[in-house]
mmCIF file of C-alpha atoms in Angstrom:
data_model
loop_
_atom_site.group_PDB
_atom_site.id
_atom_site.type_symbol
_atom_site.label_atom_id
_atom_site.label_comp_id
_atom_site.label_asym_id
_atom_site.label_seq_id
_atom_site.Cartn_x
_atom_site.Cartn_y
_atom_site.Cartn_z
ATOM 1 C CA MET A 380 87.118 150.680 146.886
ATOM 2 C CA HIS A 381 87.895 151.185 151.261
ATOM 3 C CA THR A 382 90.614 147.543 151.047
ATOM 4 C CA GLY A 383 92.655 148.874 148.081
ATOM 5 C CA LEU A 384 93.151 151.833 150.057
ATOM 6 C CA ALA A 385 93.777 150.588 153.861
ATOM 7 C CA THR A 386 96.319 148.264 152.099
ATOM 8 C CA ALA A 387 97.936 151.085 150.924
ATOM 9 C CA THR A 388 97.955 152.910 153.592
ATOM 10 C CA GLN A 389 99.668 150.026 156.424
ATOM 11 C CA SER A 390 102.354 149.273 153.613
ATOM 12 C CA GLY A 391 103.182 152.478 153.675
ATOM 13 C CA SER A 392 102.776 153.023 156.828
ATOM 14 C CA GLY A 393 105.332 149.851 157.954
ATOM 15 C CA MET A 394 107.854 150.881 155.479
ATOM 16 C CA GLY A 395 108.006 154.159 157.599
ATOM 17 C CA SER A 396 108.131 152.236 160.697
ATOM 18 C CA VAL A 397 111.190 150.202 159.215
ATOM 19 C CA LEU A 398 112.756 153.751 158.827
ATOM 20 C CA LEU A 399 112.685 154.871 161.906
ATOM 21 C CA LEU A 400 114.466 151.752 162.964
ATOM 22 C CA LEU A 401 117.279 152.085 160.881
ATOM 23 C CA LEU A 402 118.379 155.045 161.136
ATOM 24 C CA PRO A 403 119.100 155.431 165.125
ATOM 25 C CA LEU A 404 121.211 152.479 163.803
ATOM 26 C CA VAL A 405 122.929 154.226 160.764
ATOM 27 C CA LEU A 406 123.893 156.904 162.956
ATOM 28 C CA LEU A 407 125.223 155.101 165.698
ATOM 29 C CA PHE A 408 127.932 152.726 163.004
ATOM 30 C CA VAL A 409 128.685 156.784 161.291
ATOM 31 C CA LEU A 410 129.443 157.663 164.927
ATOM 32 C CA MET A 411 131.833 154.892 166.277
ATOM 33 C CA PHE A 412 133.528 154.664 162.794
ATOM 34 C CA SER A 413 134.771 158.299 162.963
ATOM 35 C CA GLN A 414 135.198 158.116 166.457
ATOM 36 C CA ARG A 415 137.395 154.630 165.267
ATOM 37 C CA ARG A 416 138.987 156.697 162.879
ATOM 38 C CA ARG A 417 140.047 159.480 165.512
ATOM 39 C CA THR A 418 141.345 157.191 167.804
ATOM 40 C CA GLN A 419 143.916 155.486 165.708
ATOM 41 C CA ALA A 420 145.297 158.736 164.380
ATOM 42 C CA LEU A 421 145.520 159.932 167.948
ATOM 43 C CA LYS A 422 147.454 156.481 168.010
ATOM 44 C CA ASN A 423 149.502 157.183 165.075
ATOM 45 C CA VAL A 424 150.526 160.934 166.088
ATOM 46 C CA GLN A 425 151.429 158.804 169.594
ATOM 47 C CA ALA A 426 153.893 156.369 167.704
ATOM 48 C CA SER A 427 155.530 159.197 165.531
ATOM 49 C CA ILE A 428 156.609 161.323 167.526
ATOM 50 C CA GLY A 429 160.595 162.722 168.139
ATOM 51 C CA VAL A 430 163.041 164.333 169.819
ATOM 52 C CA GLY A 431 162.576 167.601 168.901
ATOM 53 C CA ASP A 432 159.402 167.946 167.734
ATOM 54 C CA GLU A 433 157.230 170.750 168.886
ATOM 55 C CA VAL A 434 153.707 168.765 170.127
ATOM 56 C CA VAL A 435 150.530 169.755 172.225
ATOM 57 C CA THR A 436 149.627 168.253 174.792
ATOM 58 C CA THR A 437 145.960 166.978 175.975
ATOM 59 C CA SER A 438 145.803 169.786 178.316
ATOM 60 C CA GLY A 439 146.718 172.431 176.206
ATOM 61 C CA MET A 440 150.466 172.536 177.296
ATOM 62 C CA ILE A 441 152.475 172.828 174.543
ATOM 63 C CA GLY A 442 156.952 172.022 174.249
ATOM 64 C CA ARG A 443 159.299 170.376 172.679
ATOM 65 C CA VAL A 444 160.235 166.750 172.825
ATOM 66 C CA ALA A 445 163.529 166.432 174.453
ATOM 67 C CA ALA A 446 163.449 162.683 175.412
ATOM 68 C CA LEU A 447 161.720 159.532 175.232
ATOM 69 C CA ASP A 448 161.866 156.668 177.523
ATOM 70 C CA GLY A 449 158.908 153.923 176.738
ATOM 71 C CA GLN A 450 155.309 155.650 177.831
ATOM 72 C CA VAL A 451 157.297 158.720 179.119
ATOM 73 C CA THR A 452 157.831 161.834 176.984
ATOM 74 C CA THR A 453 159.747 164.955 178.207
ATOM 75 C CA LEU A 454 158.833 167.985 177.152
ATOM 76 C CA GLU A 455 160.726 171.575 177.698
ATOM 77 C CA VAL A 456 158.153 174.230 178.023
ATOM 78 C CA ALA A 457 160.891 177.017 178.502
ATOM 79 C CA PRO A 458 164.715 177.502 178.659
ATOM 80 C CA GLY A 459 165.846 174.601 181.431
ATOM 81 C CA VAL A 460 161.965 173.797 182.382
ATOM 82 C CA ARG A 461 161.649 170.003 181.711
ATOM 83 C CA VAL A 462 158.029 168.453 182.148
ATOM 84 C CA ARG A 463 157.133 164.478 182.037
ATOM 85 C CA PHE A 464 154.277 163.473 180.543
ATOM 86 C CA ASP A 465 153.084 159.524 179.937
ATOM 87 C CA ARG A 466 153.608 159.682 176.000
ATOM 88 C CA ARG A 467 149.407 159.219 175.731
ATOM 89 C CA ALA A 468 148.752 162.779 177.027
ATOM 90 C CA ILE A 469 150.419 163.737 173.367
ATOM 91 C CA GLY A 470 147.518 165.660 171.621
ATOM 92 C CA SER A 471 148.598 166.655 168.022
ATOM 93 C CA ARG A 472 151.550 168.089 166.599
ATOM 94 C CA TYR A 473 152.138 172.249 167.313
ATOM 95 C CA GLN A 474 151.642 174.325 164.038
ATOM 96 C CA PRO A 475 151.565 178.257 165.148
ATOM 97 C CA ALA A 476 148.642 179.674 162.898
ATOM 98 C CA PRO A 477 150.202 182.402 160.532
ATOM 99 C CA PRO A 478 150.388 186.715 160.835
ATOM 100 C CA THR A 479 146.907 187.232 160.353
ATOM 101 C CA GLY A 480 147.023 191.327 160.396
ATOM 102 C CA PRO A 481 147.752 194.380 162.206
ATOM 103 C CA LEU A 482 147.597 192.893 165.335
ATOM 104 C CA ASP A 483 149.797 190.251 165.257
ATOM 105 C CA GLN A 484 152.756 192.812 164.760
ATOM 106 C CA THR A 485 154.765 193.853 168.385
ATOM 107 C CA GLY A 486 154.777 196.849 169.835
ATOM 108 C CA PRO A 487 152.504 199.710 171.318
ATOM 109 C CA VAL A 488 148.519 199.403 169.629
ATOM 110 C CA ASP A 489 147.592 203.337 169.243
ATOM 111 C CA GLN A 490 144.421 203.761 170.746
ATOM 112 C CA GLY A 491 143.355 206.119 169.166
ATOM 113 C CA SER A 492 141.811 209.861 170.367
ATOM 114 C CA ASN A 493 138.980 209.233 172.831
#
């Protein structure tokens, strides 16, 4: 009676060991796949930008593409202010957030009476 119980316990622990070994490998594969997908999407954005597009650099600067010269992108960040960046520094296209409420309105904010 005890030998059958011992055999069942041993085969169950063997399957658990295999699962413990496979789980990190599966996790690593998923992480590598998602990183590759993000990298490819970033390359597509960097390759598709054109003059006049509003972009955000990887450092967070927002500007309009004024010129493209091979790997160098010139951004106009303010009227008459142009900054040169490597094309690889372009992180995404700029999409301003839609207004959400009274805090987005211009003008004085009523603080109320204290």
